[in-house]
PDB file of C-alpha atoms in Angstrom:
ATOM      1  CA  MET Y 131       0.011   0.024  -0.212  1.00 39.00           C
ATOM      2  CA  THR Y 132       1.325   3.742  -0.826  1.00 46.00           C
ATOM      3  CA  LEU Y 133       0.847   5.530   1.455  1.00 60.00           C
ATOM      4  CA  GLY Y 134       0.048   9.428   1.741  1.00 74.00           C
ATOM      5  CA  PRO Y 135       2.249  12.370   3.130  1.00 87.00           C
ATOM      6  CA  LEU Y 136       2.201  12.275   6.754  1.00 92.00           C
ATOM      7  CA  ILE Y 137       1.077  15.687   7.176  1.00 95.00           C
ATOM      8  CA  ASN Y 138      -0.957  17.611  10.496  1.00 96.00           C
ATOM      9  CA  PRO Y 139      -4.415  17.804   9.422  1.00 96.00           C
ATOM     10  CA  LYS Y 140      -4.961  21.264   9.709  1.00 97.00           C
ATOM     11  CA  ASN Y 141      -1.780  21.634   7.077  1.00 97.00           C
ATOM     12  CA  ASP Y 142      -4.001  19.243   5.144  1.00 96.00           C
ATOM     13  CA  LYS Y 143      -6.779  21.403   4.753  1.00 97.00           C
ATOM     14  CA  THR Y 144      -5.097  24.268   4.052  1.00 97.00           C
ATOM     15  CA  LEU Y 145      -3.266  23.376   1.184  1.00 96.00           C
ATOM     16  CA  ASP Y 146      -6.555  22.140   0.168  1.00 96.00           C
ATOM     17  CA  LEU Y 147      -7.976  26.042   0.420  1.00 97.00           C
ATOM     18  CA  PHE Y 148      -4.738  27.338  -1.581  1.00 97.00           C
ATOM     19  CA  VAL Y 149      -4.900  24.764  -3.872  1.00 96.00           C
ATOM     20  CA  ALA Y 150      -8.589  26.169  -4.882  1.00 95.00           C
ATOM     21  CA  ASN Y 151      -6.856  30.191  -4.251  1.00 94.00           C
ATOM     22  CA  PRO Y 152      -3.677  30.086  -4.658  1.00 94.00           C
ATOM     23  CA  PRO Y 153      -1.837  33.511  -3.082  1.00 95.00           C
ATOM     24  CA  HIS Y 154       0.527  35.391  -5.181  1.00 94.00           C
ATOM     25  CA  GLY Y 155       3.589  34.867  -2.187  1.00 96.00           C
ATOM     26  CA  LEU Y 156       3.099  32.187   0.439  1.00 98.00           C
ATOM     27  CA  ILE Y 157       5.466  31.725   3.397  1.00 98.00           C
ATOM     28  CA  ILE Y 158       5.893  28.274   4.720  1.00 97.00           C
ATOM     29  CA  SER Y 159       7.317  28.197   8.442  1.00 95.00           C
ATOM     30  CA  GLY Y 160       8.575  25.718  10.320  1.00 91.00           C
ATOM     31  CA  PRO Y 161      11.974  24.716  12.869  1.00 84.00           C
ATOM     32  CA  MET Y 162      14.767  22.725  10.835  1.00 79.00           C
ATOM     33  CA  ALA Y 163      13.683  19.502   9.401  1.00 83.00           C
ATOM     34  CA  SER Y 164       9.854  20.289  10.215  1.00 91.00           C
ATOM     35  CA  GLY Y 165       9.220  19.534   6.606  1.00 93.00           C
ATOM     36  CA  LYS Y 166       9.088  22.605   4.669  1.00 96.00           C
ATOM     37  CA  THR Y 167      10.127  22.025   1.393  1.00 95.00           C
ATOM     38  CA  ALA Y 168       7.854  18.618   1.459  1.00 94.00           C
ATOM     39  CA  MET Y 169       5.298  20.586   2.024  1.00 96.00           C
ATOM     40  CA  ALA Y 170       5.889  23.094  -0.761  1.00 97.00           C
ATOM     41  CA  ASN Y 171       6.088  20.297  -3.018  1.00 95.00           C
ATOM     42  CA  ILE Y 172       3.055  18.867  -2.071  1.00 96.00           C
ATOM     43  CA  LEU Y 173       0.590  22.139  -2.693  1.00 97.00           C
ATOM     44  CA  VAL Y 174       2.586  22.399  -6.391  1.00 96.00           C
ATOM     45  CA  ARG Y 175       1.749  19.006  -6.827  1.00 95.00           C
ATOM     46  CA  ARG Y 176      -2.204  19.395  -6.000  1.00 95.00           C
ATOM     47  CA  ILE Y 177      -2.136  22.517  -7.639  1.00 95.00           C
ATOM     48  CA  ASN Y 178      -0.442  21.425 -11.226  1.00 92.00           C
ATOM     49  CA  PRO Y 179       1.215  17.461 -10.962  1.00 92.00           C
ATOM     50  CA  LEU Y 180       2.655  19.331 -14.164  1.00 91.00           C
ATOM     51  CA  LEU Y 181       4.483  22.102 -12.693  1.00 92.00           C
ATOM     52  CA  LYS Y 182       8.664  22.464 -11.794  1.00 93.00           C
ATOM     53  CA  PRO Y 183       8.939  24.692  -9.429  1.00 95.00           C
ATOM     54  CA  VAL Y 184      11.886  27.406  -9.645  1.00 95.00           C
ATOM     55  CA  PHE Y 185      14.171  27.247  -6.682  1.00 95.00           C
ATOM     56  CA  VAL Y 186      16.607  29.984  -5.571  1.00 95.00           C
ATOM     57  CA  LYS Y 187      19.148  28.945  -2.855  1.00 93.00           C
ATOM     58  CA  PRO Y 188      22.340  30.632  -1.238  1.00 88.00           C
ATOM     59  CA  GLU Y 189      25.410  30.230  -2.906  1.00 82.00           C
ATOM     60  CA  GLU Y 190      27.579  28.073  -0.034  1.00 74.00           C
ATOM     61  CA  ASN Y 191      28.850  30.042   2.560  1.00 71.00           C
ATOM     62  CA  LYS Y 192      26.818  33.123   1.643  1.00 83.00           C
ATOM     63  CA  MET Y 193      23.463  34.896   1.401  1.00 88.00           C
ATOM     64  CA  ILE Y 194      20.566  34.782  -1.032  1.00 93.00           C
ATOM     65  CA  GLY Y 195      21.237  38.772  -2.875  1.00 93.00           C
ATOM     66  CA  ILE Y 196      19.999  41.312  -4.757  1.00 94.00           C
ATOM     67  CA  ASP Y 197      21.005  40.051  -7.843  1.00 94.00           C
ATOM     68  CA  GLN Y 198      19.503  36.690  -7.348  1.00 95.00           C
ATOM     69  CA  VAL Y 199      16.002  38.029  -6.359  1.00 95.00           C
ATOM     70  CA  ARG Y 200      16.384  40.565  -9.485  1.00 94.00           C
ATOM     71  CA  GLU Y 201      16.810  37.104 -11.778  1.00 94.00           C
ATOM     72  CA  LEU Y 202      14.098  35.247 -10.385  1.00 94.00           C
ATOM     73  CA  ASN Y 203      11.677  38.635 -10.412  1.00 93.00           C
ATOM     74  CA  SER Y 204      11.836  39.149 -14.146  1.00 92.00           C
ATOM     75  CA  LEU Y 205      11.878  34.920 -14.607  1.00 90.00           C
ATOM     76  CA  MET Y 206       8.234  35.815 -13.114  1.00 90.00           C
ATOM     77  CA  SER Y 207       7.152  38.586 -15.009  1.00 85.00           C
ATOM     78  CA  ARG Y 208       6.017  36.350 -17.293  1.00 76.00           C
ATOM     79  CA  LYS Y 209       2.467  36.400 -17.225  1.00 66.00           C
ATOM     80  CA  SER Y 210       0.183  33.369 -18.638  1.00 67.00           C
ATOM     81  CA  SER Y 211      -3.506  33.641 -19.942  1.00 62.00           C
ATOM     82  CA  GLY Y 212      -6.089  33.045 -17.693  1.00 63.00           C
ATOM     83  CA  ASP Y 213      -6.236  31.738 -13.521  1.00 70.00           C
ATOM     84  CA  LEU Y 214      -4.069  28.832 -13.657  1.00 84.00           C
ATOM     85  CA  VAL Y 215      -0.480  28.409 -11.789  1.00 90.00           C
ATOM     86  CA  THR Y 216       1.934  28.061 -14.710  1.00 90.00           C
ATOM     87  CA  SER Y 217       4.920  29.685 -12.967  1.00 93.00           C
ATOM     88  CA  VAL Y 218       6.192  28.540  -9.045  1.00 96.00           C
ATOM     89  CA  ALA Y 219       9.578  29.851  -7.539  1.00 96.00           C
ATOM     90  CA  ILE Y 220      10.205  28.627  -3.821  1.00 97.00           C
ATOM     91  CA  ILE Y 221      12.683  30.221  -2.216  1.00 97.00           C
ATOM     92  CA  ALA Y 222      15.125  28.358   0.230  1.00 94.00           C
ATOM     93  CA  PRO Y 223      15.958  29.146   3.309  1.00 91.00           C
ATOM     94  CA  ALA Y 224      14.017  32.886   2.755  1.00 94.00           C
ATOM     95  CA  ASP Y 225      15.843  33.497   6.290  1.00 89.00           C
ATOM     96  CA  LEU Y 226      19.140  34.106   4.274  1.00 88.00           C
ATOM     97  CA  MET Y 227      17.439  36.920   2.226  1.00 93.00           C
ATOM     98  CA  THR Y 228      19.836  40.000   2.345  1.00 93.00           C
ATOM     99  CA  GLU Y 229      17.535  43.188   3.322  1.00 94.00           C
ATOM    100  CA  GLU Y 230      18.564  44.042   0.005  1.00 95.00           C
ATOM    101  CA  ALA Y 231      16.998  41.154  -1.438  1.00 95.00           C
ATOM    102  CA  GLN Y 232      13.956  41.548   0.351  1.00 96.00           C
ATOM    103  CA  ASN Y 233      13.567  44.761  -0.625  1.00 96.00           C
ATOM    104  CA  ALA Y 234      13.945  43.646  -4.279  1.00 95.00           C
ATOM    105  CA  LEU Y 235      11.563  41.066  -4.000  1.00 96.00           C
ATOM    106  CA  LEU Y 236       8.553  43.476  -2.591  1.00 94.00           C
ATOM    107  CA  LYS Y 237       7.459  44.445  -6.238  1.00 88.00           C
ATOM    108  CA  THR Y 238       6.754  41.440  -7.876  1.00 92.00           C
ATOM    109  CA  LEU Y 239       4.770  39.994  -4.183  1.00 94.00           C
ATOM    110  CA  GLU Y 240       3.013  43.903  -4.936  1.00 92.00           C
ATOM    111  CA  GLU Y 241       2.014  43.383  -8.605  1.00 90.00           C
ATOM    112  CA  PRO Y 242       2.984  39.730  -9.297  1.00 90.00           C
ATOM    113  CA  ALA Y 243       2.134  38.208 -12.940  1.00 89.00           C
ATOM    114  CA  ALA Y 244      -1.050  36.267 -13.449  1.00 89.00           C
ATOM    115  CA  GLY Y 245      -0.363  32.552 -12.967  1.00 90.00           C
ATOM    116  CA  SER Y 246       3.034  33.351 -10.835  1.00 93.00           C
ATOM    117  CA  MET Y 247       3.032  32.223  -7.181  1.00 95.00           C
ATOM    118  CA  ILE Y 248       6.565  32.690  -4.500  1.00 97.00           C
ATOM    119  CA  ILE Y 249       6.706  30.111  -1.910  1.00 98.00           C
ATOM    120  CA  LEU Y 250       9.325  31.408   0.955  1.00 98.00           C
ATOM    121  CA  LEU Y 251      10.519  28.247   3.252  1.00 97.00           C
ATOM    122  CA  ALA Y 252      11.622  30.132   6.679  1.00 94.00           C
ATOM    123  CA  ARG Y 253      11.997  28.687  10.212  1.00 86.00           C
ATOM    124  CA  GLN Y 254      11.008  31.751  11.699  1.00 82.00           C
ATOM    125  CA  VAL Y 255       8.215  34.439   9.617  1.00 87.00           C
ATOM    126  CA  ASN Y 256       9.591  37.026  11.726  1.00 83.00           C
ATOM    127  CA  THR Y 257      13.175  37.036  10.136  1.00 83.00           C
ATOM    128  CA  LEU Y 258      11.233  38.303   7.292  1.00 93.00           C
ATOM    129  CA  LEU Y 259      10.421  42.060   6.801  1.00 94.00           C
ATOM    130  CA  PRO Y 260       7.193  42.938   7.911  1.00 95.00           C
ATOM    131  CA  THR Y 261       6.618  44.763   4.499  1.00 95.00           C
ATOM    132  CA  VAL Y 262       7.224  40.718   2.984  1.00 96.00           C
ATOM    133  CA  MET Y 263       5.085  39.341   5.488  1.00 95.00           C
ATOM    134  CA  SER Y 264       2.336  41.635   4.769  1.00 95.00           C
ATOM    135  CA  ARG Y 265       2.164  40.330   1.415  1.00 95.00           C
ATOM    136  CA  CYS Y 266       2.191  36.769   1.732  1.00 97.00           C
ATOM    137  CA  LYS Y 267      -0.198  34.492   2.691  1.00 97.00           C
ATOM    138  CA  ILE Y 268       1.711  32.552   6.073  1.00 96.00           C
ATOM    139  CA  LEU Y 269       1.464  28.248   7.048  1.00 97.00           C
ATOM    140  CA  LYS Y 270       3.166  27.538   9.755  1.00 96.00           C
ATOM    141  CA  ILE Y 271       3.784  23.824  10.111  1.00 96.00           C
ATOM    142  CA  LEU Y 272       2.553  22.113  12.754  1.00 96.00           C
ATOM    143  CA  PRO Y 273       3.426  18.462  14.317  1.00 94.00           C
ATOM    144  CA  VAL Y 274       1.380  15.174  13.798  1.00 96.00           C
ATOM    145  CA  SER Y 275      -0.126  13.113  16.197  1.00 96.00           C
ATOM    146  CA  GLU Y 276       1.861  10.229  17.840  1.00 94.00           C
ATOM    147  CA  VAL Y 277      -1.289   8.136  17.005  1.00 95.00           C
ATOM    148  CA  ALA Y 278      -0.703   9.224  13.586  1.00 95.00           C
ATOM    149  CA  ALA Y 279       3.208   8.433  13.588  1.00 94.00           C
ATOM    150  CA  SER Y 280       2.146   5.290  14.603  1.00 94.00           C
ATOM    151  CA  ALA Y 281      -0.636   4.795  12.049  1.00 94.00           C
ATOM    152  CA  HIS Y 282       2.078   6.174   8.925  1.00 93.00           C
ATOM    153  CA  TYR Y 283       4.835   3.700  10.008  1.00 92.00           C
ATOM    154  CA  GLU Y 284       2.582   0.686  11.231  1.00 88.00           C
ATOM    155  CA  GLY Y 285       5.269  -1.503  10.150  1.00 88.00           C
ATOM    156  CA  TYR Y 286       8.165  -0.781  12.509  1.00 91.00           C
ATOM    157  CA  ASP Y 287       8.731  -1.348  16.476  1.00 93.00           C
ATOM    158  CA  PRO Y 288       6.838   0.884  18.154  1.00 92.00           C
ATOM    159  CA  SER Y 289       9.405   1.614  20.458  1.00 90.00           C
ATOM    160  CA  GLU Y 290      11.450   3.184  17.723  1.00 90.00           C
ATOM    161  CA  ILE Y 291       8.440   5.294  16.787  1.00 92.00           C
ATOM    162  CA  LYS Y 292       8.179   6.857  20.029  1.00 89.00           C
ATOM    163  CA  ARG Y 293      11.866   7.560  20.251  1.00 84.00           C
ATOM    164  CA  ALA Y 294      11.730   9.068  16.893  1.00 88.00           C
ATOM    165  CA  TYR Y 295       8.620  10.657  17.953  1.00 90.00           C
ATOM    166  CA  ILE Y 296      10.020  12.652  20.704  1.00 83.00           C
ATOM    167  CA  LEU Y 297      13.345  13.458  19.143  1.00 82.00           C
ATOM    168  CA  SER Y 298      11.390  15.073  15.699  1.00 86.00           C
ATOM    169  CA  ARG Y 299       8.638  16.506  18.239  1.00 85.00           C
ATOM    170  CA  GLY Y 300       6.359  15.253  15.934  1.00 92.00           C
ATOM    171  CA  TYR Y 301       7.626  16.991  12.783  1.00 92.00           C
ATOM    172  CA  PRO Y 302       7.408  14.650   9.465  1.00 92.00           C
ATOM    173  CA  GLU Y 303      10.573  15.250   7.946  1.00 91.00           C
ATOM    174  CA  ALA Y 304      12.873  15.002  11.154  1.00 88.00           C
ATOM    175  CA  LEU Y 305      10.748  12.173  11.858  1.00 91.00           C
ATOM    176  CA  THR Y 306      10.922  10.441   8.837  1.00 89.00           C
ATOM    177  CA  SER Y 307      14.801  11.253   8.977  1.00 86.00           C
ATOM    178  CA  ILE Y 308      15.377   9.950  12.462  1.00 86.00           C
ATOM    179  CA  LEU Y 309      13.388   6.570  12.019  1.00 87.00           C
ATOM    180  CA  LYS Y 310      15.003   5.817   8.933  1.00 82.00           C
ATOM    181  CA  ASN Y 311      18.324   7.060   9.578  1.00 77.00           C
ATOM    182  CA  GLU Y 312      18.911   8.764   6.517  1.00 68.00           C
ATOM    183  CA  ASN Y 313      19.350  12.498   7.300  1.00 65.00           C
ATOM    184  CA  GLU Y 314      23.040  12.376   8.800  1.00 69.00           C
ATOM    185  CA  ASN Y 315      23.208  15.995   8.996  1.00 71.00           C
ATOM    186  CA  LEU Y 316      20.408  15.702  11.635  1.00 73.00           C
ATOM    187  CA  THR Y 317      21.865  12.809  13.604  1.00 75.00           C
ATOM    188  CA  ASN Y 318      25.295  14.770  13.620  1.00 81.00           C
ATOM    189  CA  GLY Y 319      23.376  17.913  14.781  1.00 83.00           C
ATOM    190  CA  LEU Y 320      21.669  16.355  17.734  1.00 82.00           C
ATOM    191  CA  ASN Y 321      24.866  14.620  18.637  1.00 85.00           C
ATOM    192  CA  GLU Y 322      26.404  18.010  18.729  1.00 90.00           C
ATOM    193  CA  ALA Y 323      23.812  19.456  20.607  1.00 90.00           C
ATOM    194  CA  LYS Y 324      24.570  16.529  23.544  1.00 89.00           C
ATOM    195  CA  ASN Y 325      28.440  17.315  23.176  1.00 91.00           C
ATOM    196  CA  PHE Y 326      27.322  21.114  24.131  1.00 92.00           C
ATOM    197  CA  LEU Y 327      25.425  20.526  26.665  1.00 91.00           C
ATOM    198  CA  SER Y 328      28.072  17.622  28.649  1.00 91.00           C
ATOM    199  CA  ALA Y 329      31.118  20.402  27.946  1.00 93.00           C
ATOM    200  CA  SER Y 330      33.260  22.884  30.015  1.00 93.00           C
ATOM    201  CA  LYS Y 331      32.029  26.117  30.352  1.00 92.00           C
ATOM    202  CA  PHE Y 332      35.526  26.809  28.708  1.00 93.00           C
ATOM    203  CA  ASP Y 333      34.402  24.625  25.505  1.00 93.00           C
ATOM    204  CA  ARG Y 334      30.881  25.670  24.912  1.00 92.00           C
ATOM    205  CA  LEU Y 335      32.219  29.458  25.079  1.00 93.00           C
ATOM    206  CA  CYS Y 336      35.028  28.382  22.338  1.00 92.00           C
ATOM    207  CA  PHE Y 337      32.188  26.545  20.540  1.00 88.00           C
ATOM    208  CA  ALA Y 338      30.273  29.728  20.509  1.00 88.00           C
ATOM    209  CA  GLU Y 339      32.963  31.607  19.111  1.00 89.00           C
ATOM    210  CA  ASP Y 340      33.598  29.228  16.662  1.00 90.00           C
ATOM    211  CA  ASN Y 341      30.055  28.589  15.165  1.00 87.00           C
ATOM    212  CA  LYS Y 342      28.052  31.736  16.152  1.00 87.00           C
ATOM    213  CA  ASP Y 343      27.077  31.877  12.764  1.00 85.00           C
ATOM    214  CA  ARG Y 344      25.339  28.387  13.301  1.00 86.00           C
ATOM    215  CA  ALA Y 345      23.427  29.530  16.301  1.00 89.00           C
ATOM    216  CA  GLY Y 346      20.130  28.887  15.340  1.00 86.00           C
ATOM    217  CA  GLU Y 347      20.753  25.361  14.614  1.00 85.00           C
ATOM    218  CA  LEU Y 348      22.352  24.577  17.851  1.00 90.00           C
ATOM    219  CA  VAL Y 349      19.603  25.949  19.630  1.00 91.00           C
ATOM    220  CA  ALA Y 350      17.015  24.228  17.704  1.00 84.00           C
ATOM    221  CA  ASN Y 351      18.729  21.159  18.362  1.00 86.00           C
ATOM    222  CA  LEU Y 352      19.382  21.876  22.298  1.00 91.00           C
ATOM    223  CA  ILE Y 353      15.564  22.200  22.421  1.00 87.00           C
ATOM    224  CA  ILE Y 354      14.538  19.012  20.429  1.00 82.00           C
ATOM    225  CA  VAL Y 355      17.377  16.701  22.757  1.00 86.00           C
ATOM    226  CA  THR Y 356      16.313  18.605  26.038  1.00 89.00           C
ATOM    227  CA  GLN Y 357      12.230  18.138  24.811  1.00 81.00           C
ATOM    228  CA  ALA Y 358      13.400  14.193  24.344  1.00 79.00           C
ATOM    229  CA  ALA Y 359      15.218  14.130  27.538  1.00 84.00           C
ATOM    230  CA  ILE Y 360      12.512  14.996  29.986  1.00 86.00           C
ATOM    231  CA  GLU Y 361       9.411  13.310  28.191  1.00 75.00           C
ATOM    232  CA  GLN Y 362      11.909  10.239  29.244  1.00 75.00           C
ATOM    233  CA  SER Y 363      10.767  10.828  32.841  1.00 79.00           C
ATOM    234  CA  PRO Y 364      13.965  11.362  34.404  1.00 86.00           C
ATOM    235  CA  PRO Y 365      15.211  11.349  38.221  1.00 90.00           C
ATOM    236  CA  ALA Y 366      13.866  14.923  39.736  1.00 90.00           C
ATOM    237  CA  ASN Y 367      17.064  16.440  40.665  1.00 89.00           C
ATOM    238  CA  ARG Y 368      17.964  15.807  36.660  1.00 90.00           C
ATOM    239  CA  LEU Y 369      14.202  16.657  35.515  1.00 92.00           C
ATOM    240  CA  HIS Y 370      14.972  20.201  37.362  1.00 92.00           C
ATOM    241  CA  LYS Y 371      17.880  20.724  35.402  1.00 92.00           C
ATOM    242  CA  LEU Y 372      16.656  19.978  32.399  1.00 92.00           C
ATOM    243  CA  ILE Y 373      14.003  22.062  32.428  1.00 93.00           C
ATOM    244  CA  GLY Y 374      15.921  24.943  33.158  1.00 93.00           C
ATOM    245  CA  ILE Y 375      18.158  23.995  29.958  1.00 93.00           C
ATOM    246  CA  HIS Y 376      15.625  24.086  27.733  1.00 91.00           C
ATOM    247  CA  LYS Y 377      13.972  27.450  29.069  1.00 93.00           C
ATOM    248  CA  GLN Y 378      17.030  28.793  28.400  1.00 94.00           C
ATOM    249  CA  ALA Y 379      17.239  27.345  24.850  1.00 92.00           C
ATOM    250  CA  ARG Y 380      14.041  28.803  24.236  1.00 90.00           C
ATOM    251  CA  LEU Y 381      15.008  31.717  25.397  1.00 93.00           C
ATOM    252  CA  ALA Y 382      18.061  32.008  22.605  1.00 92.00           C
ATOM    253  CA  GLU Y 383      15.689  30.624  20.364  1.00 86.00           C
ATOM    254  CA  ARG Y 384      13.541  33.952  20.661  1.00 86.00           C
ATOM    255  CA  GLN Y 385      16.424  36.526  20.762  1.00 90.00           C
ATOM    256  CA  LEU Y 386      17.767  34.989  17.637  1.00 86.00           C
ATOM    257  CA  ALA Y 387      14.316  35.100  16.155  1.00 77.00           C
ATOM    258  CA  ALA Y 388      14.407  39.460  17.629  1.00 79.00           C
ATOM    259  CA  LYS Y 389      17.672  39.350  15.260  1.00 80.00           C
ATOM    260  CA  VAL Y 390      20.290  39.448  18.617  1.00 89.00           C
ATOM    261  CA  ASN Y 391      23.458  39.255  18.167  1.00 91.00           C
ATOM    262  CA  LYS Y 392      24.178  35.658  16.792  1.00 90.00           C
ATOM    263  CA  LYS Y 393      27.255  35.467  19.403  1.00 90.00           C
ATOM    264  CA  THR Y 394      25.677  37.138  22.191  1.00 93.00           C
ATOM    265  CA  VAL Y 395      22.928  34.690  22.246  1.00 93.00           C
ATOM    266  CA  LEU Y 396      25.047  31.906  21.823  1.00 92.00           C
ATOM    267  CA  SER Y 397      27.813  32.800  24.520  1.00 92.00           C
ATOM    268  CA  ALA Y 398      25.147  33.772  27.028  1.00 93.00           C
ATOM    269  CA  LEU Y 399      23.405  30.114  26.485  1.00 93.00           C
ATOM    270  CA  ALA Y 400      27.204  28.681  26.954  1.00 92.00           C
ATOM    271  CA  LEU Y 401      27.826  30.649  30.614  1.00 93.00           C
ATOM    272  CA  SER Y 402      24.138  29.783  31.965  1.00 91.00           C
ATOM    273  CA  LEU Y 403      24.216  26.082  31.718  1.00 86.00           C
TER     274      LEU Y 403
END
């Protein structure tokens, strides 16, 4: 039997609404490995199975710059006849667009060509300019239930499903990757977070200095591993410590979303643990 996509029912209903009335601009938001790209592809396939989206991605170790967006604007300016969606662009991760690039995208979002759709994938919606946000519909990826995950993977060992569910926090892409051991980067990231927690304060500060550009990734993984550990019902003294770490990681997540300096956030987190 071929299973359909693992998706929260509320997200599924929202996708159907977008299929019936496709937005010209859409932001799909969710944490790392939540399934943003998969969600975008599901939507595009439902609108038109023959559509092939154009992906706009940053070059290695760079932001998505204004030249890339200008090229995209030119491509998306081609008008089509009728109401059918004939061109789709997916910007991923949209969090890595420079402010100049986001401003360059505004005209296309304000005056879209008929039949065009731009989908921005972002971990945090508020990392984008308010002017960009206001011109887009927003779809926030929601976790699936443990019951849905168990039904979807009924051939797997229930204990493995439970472990994957806890580590993924119910987000479909992470859950699938952990269960099938497909995403080495995700596994390495979770192990890195565990090592960060067990390291000395000095080593954590050194890590913060060397990896400040990856602060968001580390904080997201710290939230995952501490939440997973909390749900394992550890002894009271360990539970109290884990809850404190989890709160500090959540605070760091909010600070990063508010665009507080990454090194400052990561260093403060390193000192607080």
